[in-house]
Coordinates of C-alpha atoms and ligand atoms in Angstrom, one line a residue:
X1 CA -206.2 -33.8 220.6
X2 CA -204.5 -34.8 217.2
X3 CA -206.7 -36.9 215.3
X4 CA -209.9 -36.2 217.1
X5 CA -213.1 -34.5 215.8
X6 CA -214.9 -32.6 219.0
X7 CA -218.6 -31.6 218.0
X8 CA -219.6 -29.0 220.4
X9 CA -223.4 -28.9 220.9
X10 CA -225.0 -26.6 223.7
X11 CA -223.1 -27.2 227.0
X12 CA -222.3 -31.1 225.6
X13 CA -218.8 -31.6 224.4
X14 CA -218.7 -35.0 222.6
X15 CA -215.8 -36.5 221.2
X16 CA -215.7 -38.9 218.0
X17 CA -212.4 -41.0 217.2
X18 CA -210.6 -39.4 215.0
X19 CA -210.5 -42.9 213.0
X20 CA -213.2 -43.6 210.1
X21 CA -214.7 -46.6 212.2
X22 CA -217.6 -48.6 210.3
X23 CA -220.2 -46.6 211.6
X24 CA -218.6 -43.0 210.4
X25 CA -218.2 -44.5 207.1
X26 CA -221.4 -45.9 206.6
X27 CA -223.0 -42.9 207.9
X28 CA -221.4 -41.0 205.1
X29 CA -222.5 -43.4 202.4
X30 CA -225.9 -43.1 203.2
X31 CA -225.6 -39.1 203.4
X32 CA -224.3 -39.5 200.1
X33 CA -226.8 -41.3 198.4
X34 CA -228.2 -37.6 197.3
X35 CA -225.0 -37.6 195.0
X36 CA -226.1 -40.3 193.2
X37 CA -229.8 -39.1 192.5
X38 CA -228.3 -36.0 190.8
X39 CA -225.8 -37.9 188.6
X40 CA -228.6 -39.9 187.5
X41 CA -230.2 -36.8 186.0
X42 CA -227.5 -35.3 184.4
X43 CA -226.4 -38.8 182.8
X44 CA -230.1 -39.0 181.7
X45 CA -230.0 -35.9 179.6
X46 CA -227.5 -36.5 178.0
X47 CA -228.7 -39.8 176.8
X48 CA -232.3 -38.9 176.2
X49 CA -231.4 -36.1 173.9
X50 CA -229.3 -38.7 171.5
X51 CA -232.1 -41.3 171.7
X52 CA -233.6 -41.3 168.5
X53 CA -237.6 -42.5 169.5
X54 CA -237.0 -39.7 172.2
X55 CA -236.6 -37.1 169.6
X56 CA -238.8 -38.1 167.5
X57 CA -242.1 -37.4 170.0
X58 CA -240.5 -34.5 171.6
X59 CA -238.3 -32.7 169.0
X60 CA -239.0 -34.0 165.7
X61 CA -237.6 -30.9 163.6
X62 CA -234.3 -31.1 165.4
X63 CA -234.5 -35.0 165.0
X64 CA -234.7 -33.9 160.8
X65 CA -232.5 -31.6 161.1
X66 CA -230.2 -34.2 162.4
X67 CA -230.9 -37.2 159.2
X68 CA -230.5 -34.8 156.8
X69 CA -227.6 -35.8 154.6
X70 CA -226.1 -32.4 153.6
X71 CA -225.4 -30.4 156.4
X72 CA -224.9 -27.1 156.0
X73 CA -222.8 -26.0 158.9
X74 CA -221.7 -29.0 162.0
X75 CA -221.4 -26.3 164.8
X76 CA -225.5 -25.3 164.7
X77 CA -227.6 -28.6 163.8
X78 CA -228.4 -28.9 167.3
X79 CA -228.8 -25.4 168.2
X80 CA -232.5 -25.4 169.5
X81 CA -233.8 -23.1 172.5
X82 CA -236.8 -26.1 173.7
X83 CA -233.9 -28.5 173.7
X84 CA -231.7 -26.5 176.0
X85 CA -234.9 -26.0 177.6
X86 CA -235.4 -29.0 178.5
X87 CA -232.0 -29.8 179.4
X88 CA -232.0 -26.8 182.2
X89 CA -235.4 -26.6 183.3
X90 CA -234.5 -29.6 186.1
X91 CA -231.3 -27.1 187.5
X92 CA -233.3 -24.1 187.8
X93 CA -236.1 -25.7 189.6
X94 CA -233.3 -27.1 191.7
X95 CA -231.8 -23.8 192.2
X96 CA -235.2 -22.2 194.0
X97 CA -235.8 -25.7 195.8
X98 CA -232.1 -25.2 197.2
X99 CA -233.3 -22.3 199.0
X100 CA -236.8 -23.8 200.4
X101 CA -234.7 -26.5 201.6
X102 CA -233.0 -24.5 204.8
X103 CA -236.5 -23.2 205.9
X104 CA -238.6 -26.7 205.3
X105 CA -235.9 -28.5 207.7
X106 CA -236.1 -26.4 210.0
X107 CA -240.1 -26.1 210.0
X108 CA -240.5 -29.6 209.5
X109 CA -237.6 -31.5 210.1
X110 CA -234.6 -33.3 208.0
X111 CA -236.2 -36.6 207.7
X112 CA -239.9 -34.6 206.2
X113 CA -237.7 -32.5 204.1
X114 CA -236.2 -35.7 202.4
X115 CA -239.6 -37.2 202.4
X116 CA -240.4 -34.5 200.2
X117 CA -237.5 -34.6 198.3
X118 CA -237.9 -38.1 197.2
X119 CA -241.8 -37.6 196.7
X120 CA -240.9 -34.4 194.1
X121 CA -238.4 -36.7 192.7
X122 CA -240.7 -39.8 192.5
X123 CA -243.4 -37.8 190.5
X124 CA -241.3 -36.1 188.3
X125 CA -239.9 -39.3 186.9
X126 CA -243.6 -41.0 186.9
X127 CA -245.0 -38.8 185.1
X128 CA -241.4 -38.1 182.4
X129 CA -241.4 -42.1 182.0
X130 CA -245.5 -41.4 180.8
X131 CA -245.3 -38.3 178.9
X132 CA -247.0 -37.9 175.6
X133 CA -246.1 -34.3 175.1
X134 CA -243.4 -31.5 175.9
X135 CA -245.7 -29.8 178.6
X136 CA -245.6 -33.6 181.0
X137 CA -241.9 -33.8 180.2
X138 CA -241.4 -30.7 181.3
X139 CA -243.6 -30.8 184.7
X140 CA -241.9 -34.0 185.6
X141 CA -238.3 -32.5 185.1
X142 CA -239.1 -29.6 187.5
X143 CA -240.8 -31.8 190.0
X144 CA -237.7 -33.9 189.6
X145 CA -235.5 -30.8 189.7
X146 CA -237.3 -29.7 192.7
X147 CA -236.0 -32.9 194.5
X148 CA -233.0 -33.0 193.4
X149 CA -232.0 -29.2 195.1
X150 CA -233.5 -30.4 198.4
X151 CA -231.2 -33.4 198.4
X152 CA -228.5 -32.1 197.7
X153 CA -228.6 -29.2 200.6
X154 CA -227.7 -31.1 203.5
X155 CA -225.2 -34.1 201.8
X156 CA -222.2 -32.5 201.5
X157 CA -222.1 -30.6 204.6
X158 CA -223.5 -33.3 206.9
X159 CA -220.4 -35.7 205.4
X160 CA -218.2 -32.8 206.6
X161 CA -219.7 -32.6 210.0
X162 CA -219.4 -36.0 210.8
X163 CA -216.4 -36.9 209.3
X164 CA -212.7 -36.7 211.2
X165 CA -210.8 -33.7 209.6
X166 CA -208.1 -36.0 208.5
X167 CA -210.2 -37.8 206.7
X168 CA -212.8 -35.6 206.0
X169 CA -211.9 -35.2 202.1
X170 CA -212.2 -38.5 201.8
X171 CA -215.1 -38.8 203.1
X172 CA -216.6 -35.8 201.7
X173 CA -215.5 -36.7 197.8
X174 CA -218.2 -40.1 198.4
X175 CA -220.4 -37.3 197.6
X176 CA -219.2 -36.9 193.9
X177 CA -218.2 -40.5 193.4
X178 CA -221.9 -40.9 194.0
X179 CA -222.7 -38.2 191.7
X180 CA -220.3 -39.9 188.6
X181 CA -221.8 -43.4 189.3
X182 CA -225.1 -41.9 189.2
X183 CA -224.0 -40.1 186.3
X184 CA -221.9 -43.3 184.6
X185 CA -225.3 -45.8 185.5
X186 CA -227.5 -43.3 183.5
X187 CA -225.4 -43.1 180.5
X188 CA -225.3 -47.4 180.6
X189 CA -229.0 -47.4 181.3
X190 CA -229.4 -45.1 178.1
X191 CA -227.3 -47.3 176.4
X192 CA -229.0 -50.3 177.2
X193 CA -232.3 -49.0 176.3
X194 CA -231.3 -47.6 172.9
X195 CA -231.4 -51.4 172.0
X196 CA -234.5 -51.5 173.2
X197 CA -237.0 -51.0 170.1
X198 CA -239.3 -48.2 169.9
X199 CA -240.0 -45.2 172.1
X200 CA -240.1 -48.1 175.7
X201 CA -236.0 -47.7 176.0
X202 CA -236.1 -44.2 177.1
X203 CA -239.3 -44.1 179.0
X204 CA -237.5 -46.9 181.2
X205 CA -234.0 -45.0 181.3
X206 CA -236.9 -42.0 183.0
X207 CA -238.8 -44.3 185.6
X208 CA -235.8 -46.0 186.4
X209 CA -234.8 -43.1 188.4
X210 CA -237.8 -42.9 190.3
X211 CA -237.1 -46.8 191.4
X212 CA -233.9 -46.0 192.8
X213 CA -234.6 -43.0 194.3
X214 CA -237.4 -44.3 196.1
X215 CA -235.5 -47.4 197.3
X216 CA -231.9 -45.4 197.8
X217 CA -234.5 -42.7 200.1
X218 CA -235.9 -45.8 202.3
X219 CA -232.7 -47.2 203.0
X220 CA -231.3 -43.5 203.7
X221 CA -234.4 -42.7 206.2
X222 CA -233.9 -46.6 207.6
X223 CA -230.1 -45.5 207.9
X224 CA -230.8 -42.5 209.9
X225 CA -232.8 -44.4 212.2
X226 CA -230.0 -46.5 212.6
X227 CA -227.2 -43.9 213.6
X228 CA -229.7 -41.5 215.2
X229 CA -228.2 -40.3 217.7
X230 CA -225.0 -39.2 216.0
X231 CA -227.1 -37.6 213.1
X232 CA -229.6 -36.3 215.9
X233 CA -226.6 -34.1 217.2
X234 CA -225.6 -33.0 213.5
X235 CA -229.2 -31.9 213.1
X236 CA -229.2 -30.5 216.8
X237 CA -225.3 -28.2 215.6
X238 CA -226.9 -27.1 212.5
X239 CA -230.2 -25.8 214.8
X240 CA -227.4 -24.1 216.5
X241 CA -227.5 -22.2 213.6
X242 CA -230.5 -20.5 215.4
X243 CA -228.2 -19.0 217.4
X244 CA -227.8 -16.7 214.7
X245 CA -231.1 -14.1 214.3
X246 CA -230.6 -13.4 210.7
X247 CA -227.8 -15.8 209.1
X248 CA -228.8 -14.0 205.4
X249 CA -228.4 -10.7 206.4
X250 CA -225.4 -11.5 209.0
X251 CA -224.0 -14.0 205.3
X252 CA -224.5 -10.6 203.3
X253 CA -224.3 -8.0 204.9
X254 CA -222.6 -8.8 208.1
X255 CA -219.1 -8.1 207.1
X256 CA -218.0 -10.7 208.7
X257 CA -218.4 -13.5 206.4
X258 CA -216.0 -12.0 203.6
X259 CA -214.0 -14.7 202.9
X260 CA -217.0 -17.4 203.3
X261 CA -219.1 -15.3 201.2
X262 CA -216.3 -15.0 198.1
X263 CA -216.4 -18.8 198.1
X264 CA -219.7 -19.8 198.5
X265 CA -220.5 -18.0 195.1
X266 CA -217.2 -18.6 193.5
X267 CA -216.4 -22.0 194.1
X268 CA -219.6 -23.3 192.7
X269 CA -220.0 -20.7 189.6
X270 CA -216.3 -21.5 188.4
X271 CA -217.4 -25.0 188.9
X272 CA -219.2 -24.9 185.9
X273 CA -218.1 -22.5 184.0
X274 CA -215.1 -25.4 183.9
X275 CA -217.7 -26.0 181.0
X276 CA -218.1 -29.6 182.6
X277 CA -221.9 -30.1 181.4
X278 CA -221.1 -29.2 178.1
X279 CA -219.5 -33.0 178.2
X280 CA -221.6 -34.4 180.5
X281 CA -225.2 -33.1 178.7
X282 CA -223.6 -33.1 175.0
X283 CA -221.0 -35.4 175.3
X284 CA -223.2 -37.8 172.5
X285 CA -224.5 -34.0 170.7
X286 CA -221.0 -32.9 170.9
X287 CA -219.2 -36.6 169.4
X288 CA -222.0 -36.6 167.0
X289 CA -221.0 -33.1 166.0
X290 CA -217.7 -34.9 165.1
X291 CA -219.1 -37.2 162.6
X292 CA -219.4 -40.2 165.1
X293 CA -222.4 -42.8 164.5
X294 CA -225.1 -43.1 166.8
X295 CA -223.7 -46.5 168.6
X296 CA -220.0 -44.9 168.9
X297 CA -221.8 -41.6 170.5
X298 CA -223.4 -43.5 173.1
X299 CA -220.7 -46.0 173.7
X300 CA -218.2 -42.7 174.0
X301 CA -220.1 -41.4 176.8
X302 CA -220.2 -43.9 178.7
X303 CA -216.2 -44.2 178.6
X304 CA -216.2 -40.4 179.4
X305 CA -218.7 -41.7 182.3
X306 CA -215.9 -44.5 183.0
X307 CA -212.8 -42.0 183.3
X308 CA -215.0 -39.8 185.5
X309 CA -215.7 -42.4 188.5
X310 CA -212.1 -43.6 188.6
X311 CA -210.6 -40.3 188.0
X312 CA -213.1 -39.2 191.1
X313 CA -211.3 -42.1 193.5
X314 CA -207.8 -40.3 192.3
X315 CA -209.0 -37.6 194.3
X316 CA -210.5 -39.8 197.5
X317 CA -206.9 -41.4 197.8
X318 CA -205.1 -37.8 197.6
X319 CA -207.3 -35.0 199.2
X320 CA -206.2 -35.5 202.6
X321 CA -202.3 -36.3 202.1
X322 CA -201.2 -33.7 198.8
X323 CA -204.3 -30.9 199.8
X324 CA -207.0 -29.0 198.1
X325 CA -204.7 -26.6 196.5
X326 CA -202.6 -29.3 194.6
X327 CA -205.0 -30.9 193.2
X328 CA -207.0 -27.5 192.3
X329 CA -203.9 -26.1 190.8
X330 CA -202.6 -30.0 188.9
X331 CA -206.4 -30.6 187.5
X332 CA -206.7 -27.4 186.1
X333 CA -203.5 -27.3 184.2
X334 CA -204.5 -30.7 182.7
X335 CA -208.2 -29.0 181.5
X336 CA -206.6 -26.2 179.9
X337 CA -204.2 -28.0 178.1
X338 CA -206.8 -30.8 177.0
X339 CA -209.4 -27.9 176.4
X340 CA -206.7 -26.1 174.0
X341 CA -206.3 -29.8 171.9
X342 CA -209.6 -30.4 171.6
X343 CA -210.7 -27.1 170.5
X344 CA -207.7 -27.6 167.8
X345 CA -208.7 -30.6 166.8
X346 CA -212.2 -29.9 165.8
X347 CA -211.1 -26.5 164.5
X348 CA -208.3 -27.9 162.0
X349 CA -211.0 -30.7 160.8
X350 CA -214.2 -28.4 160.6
X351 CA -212.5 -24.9 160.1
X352 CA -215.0 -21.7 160.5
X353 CA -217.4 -23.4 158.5
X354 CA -218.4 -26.3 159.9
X355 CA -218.0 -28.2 157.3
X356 CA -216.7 -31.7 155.9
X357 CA -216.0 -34.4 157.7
X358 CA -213.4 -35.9 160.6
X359 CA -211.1 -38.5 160.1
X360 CA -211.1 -41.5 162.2
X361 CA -207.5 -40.1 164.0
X362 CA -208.7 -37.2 164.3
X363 CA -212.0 -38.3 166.2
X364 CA -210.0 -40.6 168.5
X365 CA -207.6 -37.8 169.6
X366 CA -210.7 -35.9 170.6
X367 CA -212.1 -38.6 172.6
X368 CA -209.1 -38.9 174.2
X369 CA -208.6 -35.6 175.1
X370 CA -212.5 -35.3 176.6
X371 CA -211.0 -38.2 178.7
X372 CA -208.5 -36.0 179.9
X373 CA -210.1 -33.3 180.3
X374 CA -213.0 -35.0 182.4
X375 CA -210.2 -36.8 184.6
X376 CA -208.8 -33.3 185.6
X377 CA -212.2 -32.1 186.3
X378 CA -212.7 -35.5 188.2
X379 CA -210.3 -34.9 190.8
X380 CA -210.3 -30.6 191.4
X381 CA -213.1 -28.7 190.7
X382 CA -215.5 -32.3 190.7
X383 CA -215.0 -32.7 193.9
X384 CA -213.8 -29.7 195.5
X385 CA -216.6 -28.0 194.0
X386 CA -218.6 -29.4 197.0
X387 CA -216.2 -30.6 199.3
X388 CA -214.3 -26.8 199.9
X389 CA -217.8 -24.9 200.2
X390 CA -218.8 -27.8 202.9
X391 CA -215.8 -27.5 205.3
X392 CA -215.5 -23.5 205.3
X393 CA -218.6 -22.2 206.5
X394 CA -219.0 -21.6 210.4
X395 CA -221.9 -22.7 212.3
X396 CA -224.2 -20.1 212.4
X397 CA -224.5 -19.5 208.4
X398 CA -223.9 -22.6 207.2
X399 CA -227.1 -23.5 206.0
X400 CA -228.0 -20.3 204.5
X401 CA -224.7 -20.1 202.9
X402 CA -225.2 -24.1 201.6
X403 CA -228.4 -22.7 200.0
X404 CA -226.1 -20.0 198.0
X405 CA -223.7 -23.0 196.8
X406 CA -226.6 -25.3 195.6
X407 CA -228.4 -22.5 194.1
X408 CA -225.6 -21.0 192.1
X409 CA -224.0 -24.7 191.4
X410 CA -227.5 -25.2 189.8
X411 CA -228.7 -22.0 188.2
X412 CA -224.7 -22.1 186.4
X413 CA -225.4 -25.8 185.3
X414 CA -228.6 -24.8 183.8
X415 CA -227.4 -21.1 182.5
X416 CA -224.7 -23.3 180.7
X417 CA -227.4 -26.1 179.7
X418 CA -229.1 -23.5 177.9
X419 CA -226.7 -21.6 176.2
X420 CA -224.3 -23.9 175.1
X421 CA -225.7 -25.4 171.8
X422 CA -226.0 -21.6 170.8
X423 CA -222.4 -20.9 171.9
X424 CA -221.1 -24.1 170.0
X425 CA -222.7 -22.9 167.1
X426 CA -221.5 -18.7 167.3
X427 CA -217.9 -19.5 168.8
X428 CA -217.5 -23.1 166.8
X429 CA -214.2 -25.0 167.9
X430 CA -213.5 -21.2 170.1
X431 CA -215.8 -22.5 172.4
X432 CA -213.1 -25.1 173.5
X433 CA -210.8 -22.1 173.7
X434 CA -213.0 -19.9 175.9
X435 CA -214.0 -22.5 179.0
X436 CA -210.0 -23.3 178.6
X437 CA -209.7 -19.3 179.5
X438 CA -212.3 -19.4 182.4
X439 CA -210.2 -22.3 183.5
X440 CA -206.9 -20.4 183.4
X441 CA -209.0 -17.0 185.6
X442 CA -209.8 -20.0 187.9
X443 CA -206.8 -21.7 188.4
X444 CA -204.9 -18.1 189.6
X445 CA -208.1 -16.8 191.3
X446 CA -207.5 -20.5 193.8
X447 CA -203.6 -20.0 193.6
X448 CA -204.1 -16.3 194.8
X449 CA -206.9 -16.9 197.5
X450 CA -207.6 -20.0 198.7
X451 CA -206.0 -21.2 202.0
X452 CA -204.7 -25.1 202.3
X453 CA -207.9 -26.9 204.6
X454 CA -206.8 -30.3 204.7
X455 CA -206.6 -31.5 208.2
X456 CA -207.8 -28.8 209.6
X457 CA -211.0 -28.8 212.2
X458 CA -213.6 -27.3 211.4
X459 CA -214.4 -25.5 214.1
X460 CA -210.9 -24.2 214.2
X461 CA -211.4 -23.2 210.2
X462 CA -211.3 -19.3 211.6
X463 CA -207.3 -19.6 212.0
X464 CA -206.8 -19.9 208.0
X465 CA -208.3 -17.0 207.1
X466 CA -206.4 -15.3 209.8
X467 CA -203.3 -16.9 208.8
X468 CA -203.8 -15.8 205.1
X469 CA -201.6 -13.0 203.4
X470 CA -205.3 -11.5 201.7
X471 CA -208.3 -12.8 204.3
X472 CA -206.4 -11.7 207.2
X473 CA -207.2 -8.0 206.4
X474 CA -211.1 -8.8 206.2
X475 CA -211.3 -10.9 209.4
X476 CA -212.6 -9.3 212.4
X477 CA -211.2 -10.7 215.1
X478 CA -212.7 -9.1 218.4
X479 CA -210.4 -10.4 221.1
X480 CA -207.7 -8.6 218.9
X481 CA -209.5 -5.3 218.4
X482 CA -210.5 -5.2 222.1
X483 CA -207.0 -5.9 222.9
X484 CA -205.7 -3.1 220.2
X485 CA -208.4 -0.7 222.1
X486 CA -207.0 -1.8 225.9
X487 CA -203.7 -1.1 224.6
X488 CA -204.2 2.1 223.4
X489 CA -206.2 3.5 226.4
X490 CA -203.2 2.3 228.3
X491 CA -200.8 4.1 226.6
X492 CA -203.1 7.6 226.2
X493 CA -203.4 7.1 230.0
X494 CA -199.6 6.6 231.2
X495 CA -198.7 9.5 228.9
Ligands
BGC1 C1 -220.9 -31.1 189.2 C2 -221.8 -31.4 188.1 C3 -221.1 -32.3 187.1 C4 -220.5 -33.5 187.8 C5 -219.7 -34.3 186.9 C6 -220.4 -32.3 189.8 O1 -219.5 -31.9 190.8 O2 -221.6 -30.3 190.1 O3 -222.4 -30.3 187.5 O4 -221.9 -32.8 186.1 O5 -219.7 -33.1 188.9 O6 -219.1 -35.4 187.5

C-alpha cells in the first residue's frame, strides 16, 4: 500500500496513514526533545571554555597563558590535557550510559529510563552551576553525560518507527535540528552571560540546562501519556526485540548482520572524525587562535551556531525527495573543499611557526569558510549521522545495535574532544588538511557502499542490501539457500 507505514506487532497488523497528520508530527517533536538536551551541552563547552571568570577558577594557568602579550607559538596556547578533559569527560560517560540504556528500559521501562535520564542530567547541572573546584565540575559533567547517553538511545529510532517512510527523513532530521538549536541556544546563552559580571554568567549558562531539561522531560513524559497507545506499540515492537535470545552475540557474531554491523560503527565514527567538534567545542579557542577579540569569538560562534540550524532545515526539505546518498556525497565535497581553504588560510598567515598576526581579510575568509564547512556538515553527515543508523537496523537488534551508534558517536566526540588542542598544536594549519582527508575516505567509503533508503519501509529494508552490487554477497537469505538446496537434490535425483 504506497504511502502507508504497517507496524507489525505480535499477531496485530496496524496500519498508520502514510500522511504526517498532527499527531505523528507532534509525536516526533516530543521524541526529539533528547536532541536538544545534547546540543545544549556541546554549545556549553564551547562557551564556558572562552568565558573568562570560568577560566579563571577552573584553569587559571591556561587563562595566563592566554593574556600574555607575546605569544610564542598560536597553534599550542590552548594545548592543556584538564581542559580537553573537561571538554570529553560528559561523551565518555555518555558512551557507557548508552549501553545501560537498552537493559534499564527493558528492566524498568522507557518512561523510568527517561526519569533517570533527566534526574542524572538535573544533578549534573546543579551541582556544575555550584562548583567551587575541578573535582564538582567534573562529577556534574559525567552525571550530566550519563543523561545525556540515555536520552539519546531511543530518539532517533523511535522517530523512525513512527514516522511514514516517505517522510521519515524528515521527520527523523527534527532530531538534529533539535540538537543545533540546543547547540545555537547555548552559544547565545554563553553569550549573554559573558555580559554578565563576574563568575554568575557562566554558572547560569550551567543551571540553565538543568531548567530546561527538567521542563522539556515533563512535557515529553506528559506527551507520551498523551499518544500512548501509539508509543505503547513502538515500546511493545522494540520488546519484540526479545524475540531475539542474544541480539549482541546474533549483532557480532551472527553473521548475519554484516551490513548493519559496518554501519552502526561507521556511520557514527566517520561522523566525527568529519572533525565537526573541533568547531562546535573550539569554535571561540579556534577564532581566538586567529587573533579574534573575545566579543568577535563569541559573537562568531554563535553565527557558526546560526548557519548550522538553517543549513540543518536544508536537509529536512531534501532528504526524502534527492536521497541520503546526494546529500552524503554534495555535503562532503563542500567540507573538503572548505576544510582545504581554511587550513590555507591560517597556514599562509601563521606559517609553521605560529607566529604573527591575521589580517582582518584574512580572518573573515576563515569565518566564512567555517560557515561553509558547518553547512555541509549540516545537511550530510549532521543529520544522516543519526538518521541512516535509525532506519537500517531490523527489529530484533535494533536496540543493541542503537547502543553501538550512541556509544561510538560519543566515545569519537570525546576521543576528538580530547585530542584536538594537542593535534592543533603538532599538525598546526595541517590539521585542516587531515579531517579534509578523513572526509575524502568517507565520502567514497558512502559512494562505494551505501544503498539509497529514502522511501523505503522499514520492514522491507532487507531488499537493499539484497539488491546491492557488495551486501548482496553477505546477505543470507534462507528462502534462497533452501530453494538453491531443493534444486539441487532435484537435479542429483533425476540424473
Ligand atoms: C553530532 C554532534 C555535533 C552536532 C553538530 C551531531 O549530529 O553528533 O557531535 O556536534 O551534530 O550540529
Amino acid at each position: 500500500m504506497p504511502g502507508t507505514l504497517i507496524v507489525h506487532h505480535h499477531a496485530r497488523h496496524k496500519t498508520y496513514p502514510g500522511e504526517v497528520t498532527g499527531f505523528v508530527f507532534f509525536a516526533c517533536l516530543i521524541a526529539s526533545v533528547g536532541g536538544c538536551i545534547f546540543g545544549y551541552d556541546i554549545g556549553l563547552t564551547a562557551g564556558l571554555t572562552s568565558t573568562e571568570a570560568f577560566m579563571v577558577q577552573f584553569f587559571p594557568s591556561i587563562y595566563d597563558e592566554m593574556k600574555k602579550q607575546v605569544i610564542v607559538n598560536e597553534y599550542c596556547k590552548f594545548d592543556s590535557q584538564i581542559l580537553t578533559l573537561f571538554c570529553s569527560s560528559l561523551f565518555l560517560s555518555a558512551t557507557v550510559a548508552a549501553f545501560l540504556a537498552g537493559p534499564m528500559g527493558r528492566s524498568f521501562g522507557r518512561k523510568w529510563t527517561m526519569f533517570a535520564a533527566s534526574s542524572a542530567y538535573v544533578a549534573g547541572a546543579c551541582l556544575g552551576g555550584v562548583a567551587v573546584n575541578f573535582p564538582m565540575l567534573l562529577t556534574g559533567r559525567i552525571l550530566v553525560g550519563a543523561g545525556v547517553g540515555l536520552c539519546i538511545h531511543a530518539s532517533p529510532l523511535y522517530i523512525s518507527e513512527m514516522a511514514p517512510a516517505q517522510q521519515r527523513g524528515m521527520l527523523n532530521i527534527l532530531f538534529q535540528f533539535m540538537c543545533t538549536v540546543g547547540i545555537l541556544t547555548a552559544n547565545m546563552t554563553t553569550y549573554v552571560a559573558s555580559k554578565v559580571d563576574g563568575e554568575w554568567g557562566w554558572r547560569i549558562g550551567v543551571t540553565f540546562g538543568a531548567v530546561e531539561t527538567a521542563r522539556a522531560t515533563l512535557a515529553q513524559i506528559r506527551g507520551l501519556s498523551d499518544v500512548r497507545e501509539e508509543f505503547e506499540d513502538l515500546t511493545a515492537a522494540c520488546e519484540d526485540g526479545k524475540a531475539v535470545a542474544h541480539p549482541w552475540r546474533e549483532l557480532f557474531f551472527g553473521g548475519k548482520y554484516k551490513p548493519q554491523l559496518t554501519f552502526c560503527i561507521f556511520i557514527p565514527f566517520f561522523q566525527q572524525l568529519t572533525g565537526i567538534n573541533v568547531i562546535m567545542f573550539y569554535a571561540p579557542v579556534l577564532f581566538k587562535t586567529v587573533g579574534f577579540k573575545q566579543n568577535a569569538t563569541l559573537v562568531s560562534s554563535v553565527i557558526t551556531g546560526l548557519v548550522n540550524v538553517f543549513s540543518t532545515f536544508v536537509a529536512t526539505l531534501t532528504a526524502d525527495k534527492v536521497g541520503r546518498r546526494a546529500l552524503f556525497l554534495q555535503g562532503g565535497t563542500q567540507m573538503i573543499i572548505s576544510q582545504i581553504l581554511v587550513g590555507t588560510f591560517i597556514g599562509l598567515q601563521f606559517g609553521m611557526s605560529g607566529t604573527g598576526a591575521i589580517s582582518e581579510q584574512y580572518a573573515m575568509c576563515i569565518v566564512l569558510f567555517v560557515c561553509v564547512y558547518v553547512a555541509g556538515f549540516a545537511w550530510s553527515w549532521g543529520p544522516m549521522g543519526w538518521l541512516i543508523p535509525s532506519e537500517i537496523y531490523p527489529l530484533g537488534v535494533r536496540s543493541a545495535a542503537q547502543s553501538v551508534t550512541v556509544a561510538v558517536n560519543m566515545f569519537f566526540t570525546a576521543f576528538i574532544g580530547q585530542i584536538f588542542l594537542t593535534l592543533l598544536c603538532h599538525l598546526r594549519f595541517g590539521l585542516f588538511y587531515f579531517f579534509g582527508a578523513w572526509v575524502l575516505v568517507m565520502t567514497l567509503f558512502i559512494a562505494m557502499l551505501l544503498p539509497e533508503t529514502k522511501n523505503v519501509p522499514i520492514e522491507e529494508m532487507a531488499h537493499v542490501w539484497r539488491k546491492h552490487w557488495f551486501w548482496r554477497k553477505f546477505v543470507i537469505d534462507n528462502s534462497d539457500a533452501r530453494g538453491a538446496e531443493m534444486r539441487k537434490r532435484i537435479a542429483l535425483e533425476m540424473s
